Amino acid sequence: MAQPALSRQVQDLEEELDFKLFARLPRGVKLSPAGKLFLEDARRILQDVKEAAARAGRVALGRSGTLRVGFTENASWRGVVPESIRRFRELQPDAELQLQPSASLEQLEAVRSGHLDAGFVFNMPKTDPELELLPVAVQHIELAALKGHPLTKLKKLRLRDLAEATFVWFPRRESPVLYDRLMHECFRGGLKSPRIVQEGLNEATILSLVATGLGVGWVLGTARWRCPKSVVIMSVVDLNLPLPLALAWRRDNTSPLLARFIGDVQRLPDVRALK
């Protein structure tokens, strides 16, 4: 910049600020005390603006920001849910991932209301005008029993074999659809009136109560990777109750970070195998 133009800009700035930035000397100028402070603050502000632009750019590219994801506790021990969380942290180290364990119905309401960006849910409604979903896994219900229980000695366990067993069952309010489907399957297979002696709010509680010998209980097959050593997980050959697990999110959620997360989940081998 030419000297006259620079001098004119400095004068204009001093008039706007209503104080002198420079002390004029016989030979040249030097910063006034006010000018020194103004220079320090101006440099800091410019640096803040530069950093703000960089942060905003990372958010726009889906490399930074906050992503809120829900999941059911019994789906988090093995498979897509823990793998997707691990992959996200590796690929998006600058982003904050807020995880919320909760039941599927609670997750769906949180996603609809905007309190969650996405959720891993069971028994996703087939159609929902507000939500998109990505099938990610299929789980199966199996039976948890104490080692040495008479049922563990059967080579092929069937529903009718459970007629005399006592059960630790989950409350219907926790998952009405699953509860009714399971009751229907049991009735169809010959277990018409299960002897429920205790309810367990979640899978961890059911496993703990089964370990005390209180009864047998229904759990997901993935429970075998975290159940007590005194408990065994068994398949019931005539129980046909697959549980699809899906990632759900709002159709109008335009978060670049969410889009990256969905893309990462889609590329997981287990998810690609479902296609």
mmCIF file of C-alpha atoms in Angstrom:
data_model
loop_
_atom_site.group_PDB
_atom_site.id
_atom_site.type_symbol
_atom_site.label_atom_id
_atom_site.label_comp_id
_atom_site.label_asym_id
_atom_site.label_seq_id
_atom_site.Cartn_x
_atom_site.Cartn_y
_atom_site.Cartn_z
ATOM 1 C CA MET A 1 0.000 0.000 0.000
ATOM 2 C CA ALA A 2 1.311 3.454 -0.852
ATOM 3 C CA GLN A 3 2.326 5.645 2.099
ATOM 4 C CA PRO A 4 -0.300 8.396 1.509
ATOM 5 C CA ALA A 5 -3.121 5.867 1.362
ATOM 6 C CA LEU A 6 -1.877 4.116 4.505
ATOM 7 C CA SER A 7 -1.608 7.414 6.379
ATOM 8 C CA ARG A 8 -5.153 8.346 5.314
ATOM 9 C CA GLN A 9 -6.526 4.998 6.594
ATOM 10 C CA VAL A 10 -4.740 5.397 9.922
ATOM 11 C CA GLN A 11 -6.166 8.903 10.321
ATOM 12 C CA ASP A 12 -9.670 7.684 9.451
ATOM 13 C CA LEU A 13 -9.373 4.907 12.048
ATOM 14 C CA GLU A 14 -8.137 7.332 14.723
ATOM 15 C CA GLU A 15 -11.061 9.654 14.001
ATOM 16 C CA GLU A 16 -13.483 6.729 14.288
ATOM 17 C CA LEU A 17 -11.927 5.537 17.565
ATOM 18 C CA ASP A 18 -11.540 9.068 18.909
ATOM 19 C CA PHE A 19 -8.005 8.459 20.195
ATOM 20 C CA LYS A 20 -4.499 8.401 18.737
ATOM 21 C CA LEU A 21 -2.945 5.102 17.723
ATOM 22 C CA PHE A 22 0.478 6.580 16.994
ATOM 23 C CA ALA A 23 2.675 9.202 18.526
ATOM 24 C CA ARG A 24 4.206 11.366 15.779
ATOM 25 C CA LEU A 25 7.956 11.874 16.177
ATOM 26 C CA PRO A 26 10.376 14.178 14.315
ATOM 27 C CA ARG A 27 11.486 11.097 12.452
ATOM 28 C CA GLY A 28 8.676 8.615 12.035
ATOM 29 C CA VAL A 29 6.007 7.414 14.448
ATOM 30 C CA LYS A 30 5.601 4.926 17.295
ATOM 31 C CA LEU A 31 2.603 3.227 18.793
ATOM 32 C CA SER A 32 0.866 5.087 21.584
ATOM 33 C CA PRO A 33 0.001 3.125 24.783
ATOM 34 C CA ALA A 34 -3.599 2.943 23.530
ATOM 35 C CA GLY A 35 -2.325 1.841 20.120
ATOM 36 C CA LYS A 36 -0.272 -0.983 21.642
ATOM 37 C CA LEU A 37 -3.321 -2.340 23.501
ATOM 38 C CA PHE A 38 -5.522 -1.943 20.438
ATOM 39 C CA LEU A 39 -2.968 -3.838 18.316
ATOM 40 C CA GLU A 40 -2.842 -6.749 20.787
ATOM 41 C CA ASP A 41 -6.646 -7.011 20.917
ATOM 42 C CA ALA A 42 -6.969 -6.677 17.140
ATOM 43 C CA ARG A 43 -4.491 -9.516 16.573
ATOM 44 C CA ARG A 44 -6.352 -11.686 19.074
ATOM 45 C CA ILE A 45 -9.718 -10.931 17.453
ATOM 46 C CA LEU A 46 -8.377 -11.726 13.992
ATOM 47 C CA GLN A 47 -7.006 -15.014 15.292
ATOM 48 C CA ASP A 48 -10.374 -15.788 16.923
ATOM 49 C CA VAL A 49 -12.135 -15.082 13.624
ATOM 50 C CA LYS A 50 -9.705 -17.348 11.788
ATOM 51 C CA GLU A 51 -10.219 -20.161 14.295
ATOM 52 C CA ALA A 52 -14.012 -19.667 14.252
ATOM 53 C CA ALA A 53 -14.015 -19.995 10.461
ATOM 54 C CA ALA A 54 -11.917 -23.150 10.698
ATOM 55 C CA ARG A 55 -14.231 -24.668 13.330
ATOM 56 C CA ALA A 56 -17.324 -23.793 11.305
ATOM 57 C CA GLY A 57 -15.690 -25.297 8.219
ATOM 58 C CA ARG A 58 -15.048 -28.570 10.056
ATOM 59 C CA VAL A 59 -18.692 -28.665 11.178
ATOM 60 C CA ALA A 60 -19.887 -27.966 7.621
ATOM 61 C CA LEU A 61 -17.759 -30.873 6.374
ATOM 62 C CA GLY A 62 -19.017 -33.210 9.095
ATOM 63 C CA ARG A 63 -15.626 -33.394 10.802
ATOM 64 C CA SER A 64 -16.544 -31.602 14.010
ATOM 65 C CA GLY A 65 -19.540 -30.712 16.151
ATOM 66 C CA THR A 66 -21.733 -32.836 18.412
ATOM 67 C CA LEU A 67 -23.619 -36.006 17.515
ATOM 68 C CA ARG A 68 -26.192 -37.473 19.930
ATOM 69 C CA VAL A 69 -26.881 -41.180 19.469
ATOM 70 C CA GLY A 70 -29.129 -43.491 21.460
ATOM 71 C CA PHE A 71 -28.855 -47.257 21.805
ATOM 72 C CA THR A 72 -30.402 -50.109 23.739
ATOM 73 C CA GLU A 73 -28.129 -51.530 26.403
ATOM 74 C CA ASN A 74 -28.575 -55.129 25.270
ATOM 75 C CA ALA A 75 -27.449 -54.268 21.714
ATOM 76 C CA SER A 76 -24.226 -52.613 22.840
ATOM 77 C CA TRP A 77 -22.133 -55.639 23.787
ATOM 78 C CA ARG A 78 -21.253 -56.971 20.378
ATOM 79 C CA GLY A 79 -21.815 -56.176 16.723
ATOM 80 C CA VAL A 80 -22.848 -53.038 14.882
ATOM 81 C CA VAL A 81 -23.470 -50.706 17.826
ATOM 82 C CA PRO A 82 -20.036 -50.915 19.525
ATOM 83 C CA GLU A 83 -18.295 -51.163 16.144
ATOM 84 C CA SER A 84 -20.008 -48.030 14.822
ATOM 85 C CA ILE A 85 -19.067 -46.100 17.976
ATOM 86 C CA ARG A 86 -15.460 -47.271 17.718
ATOM 87 C CA ARG A 87 -15.293 -46.390 14.025
ATOM 88 C CA PHE A 88 -16.785 -42.930 14.585
ATOM 89 C CA ARG A 89 -14.197 -42.076 17.237
ATOM 90 C CA GLU A 90 -11.385 -43.210 14.958
ATOM 91 C CA LEU A 91 -12.581 -41.342 11.869
ATOM 92 C CA GLN A 92 -13.974 -38.203 13.567
ATOM 93 C CA PRO A 93 -11.524 -37.469 16.419
ATOM 94 C CA ASP A 94 -12.527 -33.770 16.583
ATOM 95 C CA ALA A 95 -16.245 -34.473 16.990
ATOM 96 C CA GLU A 96 -18.081 -34.973 20.277
ATOM 97 C CA LEU A 97 -20.183 -38.123 20.513
ATOM 98 C CA GLN A 98 -22.886 -38.056 23.187
ATOM 99 C CA LEU A 99 -24.296 -41.546 23.851
ATOM 100 C CA GLN A 100 -27.666 -42.139 25.483
ATOM 101 C CA PRO A 101 -28.639 -45.675 26.556
ATOM 102 C CA SER A 102 -32.422 -46.018 26.623
ATOM 103 C CA ALA A 103 -35.301 -48.203 25.493
ATOM 104 C CA SER A 104 -36.320 -48.195 21.833
ATOM 105 C CA LEU A 105 -39.605 -46.323 22.428
ATOM 106 C CA GLU A 106 -37.809 -43.613 24.399
ATOM 107 C CA GLN A 107 -35.224 -43.261 21.646
ATOM 108 C CA LEU A 108 -37.849 -42.856 18.946
ATOM 109 C CA GLU A 109 -39.545 -40.061 20.880
ATOM 110 C CA ALA A 110 -36.171 -38.376 21.489
ATOM 111 C CA VAL A 111 -35.301 -38.576 17.791
ATOM 112 C CA ARG A 112 -38.694 -37.148 16.778
ATOM 113 C CA SER A 113 -38.355 -34.279 19.274
ATOM 114 C CA GLY A 114 -34.784 -33.499 18.235
ATOM 115 C CA HIS A 115 -33.166 -34.491 21.536
ATOM 116 C CA LEU A 116 -31.289 -37.267 19.712
ATOM 117 C CA ASP A 117 -29.829 -37.172 16.215
ATOM 118 C CA ALA A 118 -30.190 -40.932 15.748
ATOM 119 C CA GLY A 119 -30.908 -44.108 17.673
ATOM 120 C CA PHE A 120 -30.340 -47.851 17.389
ATOM 121 C CA VAL A 121 -33.803 -49.270 17.977
ATOM 122 C CA PHE A 122 -35.604 -52.609 17.896
ATOM 123 C CA ASN A 123 -39.031 -53.152 16.321
ATOM 124 C CA MET A 124 -38.908 -49.981 14.263
ATOM 125 C CA PRO A 125 -42.347 -49.109 12.809
ATOM 126 C CA LYS A 126 -42.547 -50.138 9.156
ATOM 127 C CA THR A 127 -43.685 -46.683 8.087
ATOM 128 C CA ASP A 128 -43.114 -43.352 9.798
ATOM 129 C CA PRO A 129 -43.402 -40.103 7.831
ATOM 130 C CA GLU A 130 -40.914 -38.339 10.113
ATOM 131 C CA LEU A 131 -38.165 -40.955 10.246
ATOM 132 C CA GLU A 132 -35.672 -42.706 8.016
ATOM 133 C CA LEU A 133 -34.222 -46.048 9.018
ATOM 134 C CA LEU A 134 -31.289 -48.234 8.101
ATOM 135 C CA PRO A 135 -31.513 -51.955 8.992
ATOM 136 C CA VAL A 136 -28.232 -52.882 10.677
ATOM 137 C CA ALA A 137 -28.691 -56.315 12.298
ATOM 138 C CA VAL A 138 -31.103 -59.089 13.187
ATOM 139 C CA GLN A 139 -31.033 -60.410 16.748
ATOM 140 C CA HIS A 140 -32.680 -63.557 18.115
ATOM 141 C CA ILE A 141 -34.278 -64.246 21.478
ATOM 142 C CA GLU A 142 -32.797 -67.124 23.443
ATOM 143 C CA LEU A 143 -33.217 -68.618 26.887
ATOM 144 C CA ALA A 144 -30.974 -67.908 29.869
ATOM 145 C CA ALA A 145 -30.838 -70.621 32.547
ATOM 146 C CA LEU A 146 -28.691 -71.497 35.526
ATOM 147 C CA LYS A 147 -26.063 -74.143 34.835
ATOM 148 C CA GLY A 148 -27.367 -77.507 35.964
ATOM 149 C CA HIS A 149 -31.010 -76.572 35.364
ATOM 150 C CA PRO A 150 -32.932 -79.594 34.011
ATOM 151 C CA LEU A 151 -33.597 -77.739 30.743
ATOM 152 C CA THR A 152 -29.858 -77.527 30.036
ATOM 153 C CA LYS A 153 -29.723 -81.317 29.662
ATOM 154 C CA LEU A 154 -32.044 -81.359 26.651
ATOM 155 C CA LYS A 155 -30.340 -81.707 23.270
ATOM 156 C CA LYS A 156 -33.105 -79.809 21.468
ATOM 157 C CA LEU A 157 -35.041 -77.363 23.584
ATOM 158 C CA ARG A 158 -38.628 -76.602 22.503
ATOM 159 C CA LEU A 159 -41.211 -74.172 23.830
ATOM 160 C CA ARG A 160 -43.426 -76.961 25.182
ATOM 161 C CA ASP A 161 -40.470 -78.119 27.325
ATOM 162 C CA LEU A 162 -40.748 -74.845 29.293
ATOM 163 C CA ALA A 163 -44.289 -75.463 30.572
ATOM 164 C CA GLU A 164 -43.152 -76.224 34.135
ATOM 165 C CA ALA A 165 -40.329 -73.665 34.268
ATOM 166 C CA THR A 166 -40.524 -70.482 36.346
ATOM 167 C CA PHE A 167 -39.741 -67.292 34.435
ATOM 168 C CA VAL A 168 -38.128 -63.923 35.022
ATOM 169 C CA TRP A 169 -39.958 -61.886 32.350
ATOM 170 C CA PHE A 170 -39.684 -58.288 31.193
ATOM 171 C CA PRO A 171 -42.667 -55.963 31.857
ATOM 172 C CA ARG A 172 -45.022 -55.363 28.961
ATOM 173 C CA ARG A 173 -44.708 -51.586 29.342
ATOM 174 C CA GLU A 174 -41.030 -51.793 28.386
ATOM 175 C CA SER A 175 -41.839 -53.160 24.926
ATOM 176 C CA PRO A 176 -45.521 -53.892 24.277
ATOM 177 C CA VAL A 177 -44.997 -55.089 20.696
ATOM 178 C CA LEU A 178 -42.223 -57.529 21.608
ATOM 179 C CA TYR A 179 -44.107 -58.727 24.697
ATOM 180 C CA ASP A 180 -47.207 -59.554 22.666
ATOM 181 C CA ARG A 181 -45.214 -61.211 19.854
ATOM 182 C CA LEU A 182 -43.322 -63.359 22.346
ATOM 183 C CA MET A 183 -46.498 -64.404 24.154
ATOM 184 C CA HIS A 184 -48.060 -65.339 20.817
ATOM 185 C CA GLU A 185 -45.039 -67.437 19.814
ATOM 186 C CA CYS A 186 -45.001 -69.184 23.189
ATOM 187 C CA PHE A 187 -48.722 -70.025 22.923
ATOM 188 C CA ARG A 188 -48.247 -71.311 19.383
ATOM 189 C CA GLY A 189 -45.394 -73.560 20.523
ATOM 190 C CA GLY A 190 -47.224 -75.103 23.467
ATOM 191 C CA LEU A 191 -46.145 -72.733 26.263
ATOM 192 C CA LYS A 192 -49.639 -71.375 26.812
ATOM 193 C CA SER A 193 -49.382 -70.000 30.359
ATOM 194 C CA PRO A 194 -45.791 -69.126 31.326
ATOM 195 C CA ARG A 195 -45.201 -69.181 35.098
ATOM 196 C CA ILE A 196 -43.855 -65.653 35.627
ATOM 197 C CA VAL A 197 -42.530 -65.267 39.182
ATOM 198 C CA GLN A 198 -40.588 -62.032 38.756
ATOM 199 C CA GLU A 199 -40.206 -59.153 36.299
ATOM 200 C CA GLY A 200 -36.863 -57.664 35.291
ATOM 201 C CA LEU A 201 -36.746 -54.170 33.823
ATOM 202 C CA ASN A 202 -33.793 -54.935 31.562
ATOM 203 C CA GLU A 203 -31.592 -57.746 30.361
ATOM 204 C CA ALA A 204 -28.924 -57.170 33.010
ATOM 205 C CA THR A 205 -31.545 -57.576 35.763
ATOM 206 C CA ILE A 206 -32.953 -60.721 34.143
ATOM 207 C CA LEU A 207 -29.490 -62.288 33.919
ATOM 208 C CA SER A 208 -28.770 -61.428 37.551
ATOM 209 C CA LEU A 209 -32.018 -62.982 38.747
ATOM 210 C CA VAL A 210 -31.502 -66.073 36.596
ATOM 211 C CA ALA A 211 -28.077 -66.430 38.239
ATOM 212 C CA THR A 212 -29.774 -66.609 41.653
ATOM 213 C CA GLY A 213 -31.821 -69.619 40.500
ATOM 214 C CA LEU A 214 -35.113 -67.712 40.592
ATOM 215 C CA GLY A 215 -36.070 -68.910 37.121
ATOM 216 C CA VAL A 216 -35.170 -68.827 33.438
ATOM 217 C CA GLY A 217 -35.456 -65.731 31.296
ATOM 218 C CA TRP A 218 -35.586 -64.459 27.731
ATOM 219 C CA VAL A 219 -32.541 -62.532 26.517
ATOM 220 C CA LEU A 220 -30.867 -61.685 23.230
ATOM 221 C CA GLY A 221 -28.324 -64.133 21.896
ATOM 222 C CA THR A 222 -25.609 -61.472 22.379
ATOM 223 C CA ALA A 223 -26.057 -61.916 26.143
ATOM 224 C CA ARG A 224 -23.703 -64.909 25.979
ATOM 225 C CA TRP A 225 -20.775 -62.453 25.766
ATOM 226 C CA ARG A 226 -21.590 -60.791 29.052
ATOM 227 C CA CYS A 227 -23.701 -63.153 31.179
ATOM 228 C CA PRO A 228 -22.572 -64.460 34.608
ATOM 229 C CA LYS A 229 -20.395 -67.579 34.538
ATOM 230 C CA SER A 230 -23.143 -69.532 36.268
ATOM 231 C CA VAL A 231 -25.626 -68.851 33.454
ATOM 232 C CA VAL A 232 -25.889 -70.523 30.043
ATOM 233 C CA ILE A 233 -27.666 -69.189 26.948
ATOM 234 C CA MET A 234 -29.653 -71.732 24.919
ATOM 235 C CA SER A 235 -31.508 -71.639 21.624
ATOM 236 C CA VAL A 236 -35.148 -72.747 21.522
ATOM 237 C CA VAL A 237 -35.505 -74.526 18.190
ATOM 238 C CA ASP A 238 -39.155 -73.647 17.536
ATOM 239 C CA LEU A 239 -39.046 -70.025 18.702
ATOM 240 C CA ASN A 240 -39.128 -67.995 15.502
ATOM 241 C CA LEU A 241 -38.887 -64.396 16.674
ATOM 242 C CA PRO A 242 -36.213 -62.400 14.816
ATOM 243 C CA LEU A 243 -35.689 -58.877 16.136
ATOM 244 C CA PRO A 244 -34.519 -56.389 13.498
ATOM 245 C CA LEU A 245 -32.227 -53.635 14.780
ATOM 246 C CA ALA A 246 -32.249 -50.363 12.833
ATOM 247 C CA LEU A 247 -30.600 -46.972 12.956
ATOM 248 C CA ALA A 248 -33.346 -44.325 12.907
ATOM 249 C CA TRP A 249 -33.095 -40.561 12.334
ATOM 250 C CA ARG A 250 -35.322 -37.657 11.298
ATOM 251 C CA ARG A 251 -35.736 -37.135 7.565
ATOM 252 C CA ASP A 252 -35.203 -33.389 7.963
ATOM 253 C CA ASN A 253 -31.999 -33.645 10.004
ATOM 254 C CA THR A 254 -29.361 -32.111 7.716
ATOM 255 C CA SER A 255 -26.402 -32.447 10.084
ATOM 256 C CA PRO A 256 -23.243 -33.214 8.041
ATOM 257 C CA LEU A 257 -21.905 -35.100 11.054
ATOM 258 C CA LEU A 258 -24.997 -37.321 11.109
ATOM 259 C CA ALA A 259 -24.603 -37.955 7.372
ATOM 260 C CA ARG A 260 -21.012 -39.096 7.952
ATOM 261 C CA PHE A 261 -22.111 -41.364 10.814
ATOM 262 C CA ILE A 262 -24.818 -42.966 8.667
ATOM 263 C CA GLY A 263 -22.314 -43.486 5.859
ATOM 264 C CA ASP A 264 -19.821 -45.102 8.230
ATOM 265 C CA VAL A 265 -22.522 -47.457 9.566
ATOM 266 C CA GLN A 266 -23.562 -48.407 6.021
ATOM 267 C CA ARG A 267 -20.000 -49.459 5.241
ATOM 268 C CA LEU A 268 -19.729 -51.850 8.206
ATOM 269 C CA PRO A 269 -19.396 -55.486 6.997
ATOM 270 C CA ASP A 270 -22.344 -56.726 9.087
ATOM 271 C CA VAL A 271 -24.618 -54.033 7.651
ATOM 272 C CA ARG A 272 -23.503 -54.626 4.069
ATOM 273 C CA ALA A 273 -24.183 -58.353 4.541
ATOM 274 C CA LEU A 274 -27.880 -57.591 5.150
ATOM 275 C CA LYS A 275 -28.348 -56.096 1.676
#
